[in-house]
Amino acid sequence: MISERLKVLLNELKISQRQFAHKINLDPGYFSKILHGKVTPPQRILLLIENVFHVSKQWLEEGKGNIFTTQDVSCTKNQVLDSINSLTDEQVYAVSAFIRYLTEDNSK
């Protein structure tokens, strides 16, 4: 059932129902009805979930296969990459500098 898979997805993403709903521009109350199996989500909502959270369509609809479509990128990395879109240019520069620092060869 899609509602049960959405609960698994929330757990995997480590976010609340409200955060999840806001990320796909959905009313949290309506999303709660979906989670409790009171409402079947329309295809447009499933498509948003697939695109925003990189969820496999087959897993979401049928429970088969892997949860995420990007198998070489972890969920945490996806969340970091998604967060970058909300940063200012100055913040992106700071993050970039920090990443360069982390990846430098410090054995010199």
Short mmCIF file of C-alpha atoms in Angstrom, two decimals:
data_model
loop_
_atom_site.label_atom_id
_atom_site.label_comp_id
_atom_site.label_asym_id
_atom_site.label_seq_id
_atom_site.Cartn_x
_atom_site.Cartn_y
_atom_site.Cartn_z
CA MET A 1 0.00 0.00 0.00
CA ILE A 2 1.34 3.43 -0.94
CA SER A 3 0.60 4.89 2.51
CA GLU A 4 2.85 2.29 4.15
CA ARG A 5 5.65 2.94 1.65
CA LEU A 6 5.36 6.68 2.30
CA LYS A 7 5.88 6.01 6.02
CA VAL A 8 9.01 4.04 5.16
CA LEU A 9 10.15 6.91 2.95
CA LEU A 10 9.68 9.46 5.74
CA ASN A 11 11.79 7.27 7.99
CA GLU A 12 14.50 6.90 5.33
CA LEU A 13 14.58 10.66 4.70
CA LYS A 14 14.48 11.39 8.44
CA ILE A 15 11.98 14.21 8.00
CA SER A 16 8.57 14.93 9.47
CA GLN A 17 5.24 14.64 7.67
CA ARG A 18 4.99 18.43 7.67
CA GLN A 19 8.47 18.90 6.16
CA PHE A 20 7.72 16.28 3.51
CA ALA A 21 4.41 17.91 2.60
CA HIS A 22 5.97 21.37 2.35
CA LYS A 23 8.75 20.11 0.04
CA ILE A 24 6.13 18.97 -2.47
CA ASN A 25 3.84 21.98 -1.85
CA LEU A 26 1.09 19.89 -0.34
CA ASP A 27 -1.19 20.72 2.56
CA PRO A 28 0.11 18.79 5.61
CA GLY A 29 -3.44 17.80 6.60
CA TYR A 30 -4.08 16.32 3.17
CA PHE A 31 -0.76 14.47 3.30
CA SER A 32 -1.76 13.06 6.71
CA LYS A 33 -4.93 11.65 5.10
CA ILE A 34 -2.75 9.99 2.45
CA LEU A 35 -0.48 8.50 5.14
CA HIS A 36 -3.46 7.08 7.00
CA GLY A 37 -4.88 5.52 3.83
CA LYS A 38 -7.96 7.73 3.81
CA VAL A 39 -7.07 9.28 0.44
CA THR A 40 -5.34 7.73 -2.55
CA PRO A 41 -2.75 10.18 -3.87
CA PRO A 42 -3.29 11.30 -7.46
CA GLN A 43 -0.60 10.61 -10.05
CA ARG A 44 0.62 14.23 -9.98
CA ILE A 45 1.52 13.88 -6.29
CA LEU A 46 3.29 10.58 -6.89
CA LEU A 47 5.23 12.23 -9.71
CA LEU A 48 6.24 15.09 -7.40
CA ILE A 49 7.42 12.59 -4.78
CA GLU A 50 9.44 10.71 -7.40
CA ASN A 51 11.09 13.87 -8.72
CA VAL A 52 11.67 15.80 -5.50
CA PHE A 53 12.93 12.87 -3.42
CA HIS A 54 14.43 10.75 -6.25
CA VAL A 55 12.14 7.85 -5.42
CA SER A 56 11.72 4.89 -7.76
CA LYS A 57 8.28 4.87 -9.38
CA GLN A 58 8.20 1.07 -9.22
CA TRP A 59 8.98 1.05 -5.50
CA LEU A 60 6.46 3.78 -4.70
CA GLU A 61 3.61 2.20 -6.65
CA GLU A 62 4.37 -1.52 -6.28
CA GLY A 63 6.90 -1.86 -3.47
CA LYS A 64 9.41 -3.54 -5.79
CA GLY A 65 13.08 -2.70 -6.21
CA ASN A 66 15.12 0.00 -4.52
CA ILE A 67 13.55 3.02 -2.86
CA PHE A 68 15.77 5.60 -4.52
CA THR A 69 16.51 5.98 -8.21
CA THR A 70 20.01 7.38 -7.71
CA GLN A 71 21.72 4.34 -6.27
CA ASP A 72 25.22 5.81 -6.36
CA VAL A 73 24.19 8.86 -4.32
CA SER A 74 23.05 8.37 -0.75
CA CYS A 75 19.92 9.98 0.62
CA THR A 76 22.00 12.35 2.75
CA LYS A 77 24.00 13.48 -0.28
CA ASN A 78 20.75 14.09 -2.17
CA GLN A 79 19.46 16.23 0.70
CA VAL A 80 22.69 18.27 0.71
CA LEU A 81 22.50 18.78 -3.04
CA ASP A 82 18.84 19.82 -2.80
CA SER A 83 19.69 22.27 0.00
CA ILE A 84 22.23 24.07 -2.16
CA ASN A 85 19.42 25.46 -4.30
CA SER A 86 18.17 27.57 -1.40
CA LEU A 87 21.56 29.17 -0.65
CA THR A 88 22.74 32.61 -1.68
CA ASP A 89 25.77 32.92 -3.96
CA GLU A 90 27.87 33.92 -0.95
CA GLN A 91 26.75 30.84 0.98
CA VAL A 92 27.47 28.58 -2.01
CA TYR A 93 30.98 30.05 -2.19
CA ALA A 94 31.49 29.33 1.53
CA VAL A 95 30.25 25.74 1.12
CA SER A 96 32.49 25.30 -1.89
CA ALA A 97 35.51 26.56 0.06
CA PHE A 98 34.68 24.19 2.93
CA ILE A 99 34.41 21.23 0.55
CA ARG A 100 37.77 22.12 -1.00
CA TYR A 101 39.25 22.22 2.52
CA LEU A 102 37.77 18.80 3.36
CA THR A 103 39.06 17.21 0.19
CA GLU A 104 42.57 18.67 0.29
CA ASP A 105 45.42 16.28 0.87
CA ASN A 106 46.39 17.28 4.43
CA SER A 107 49.35 14.90 4.54
CA LYS A 108 51.70 17.49 3.02
#
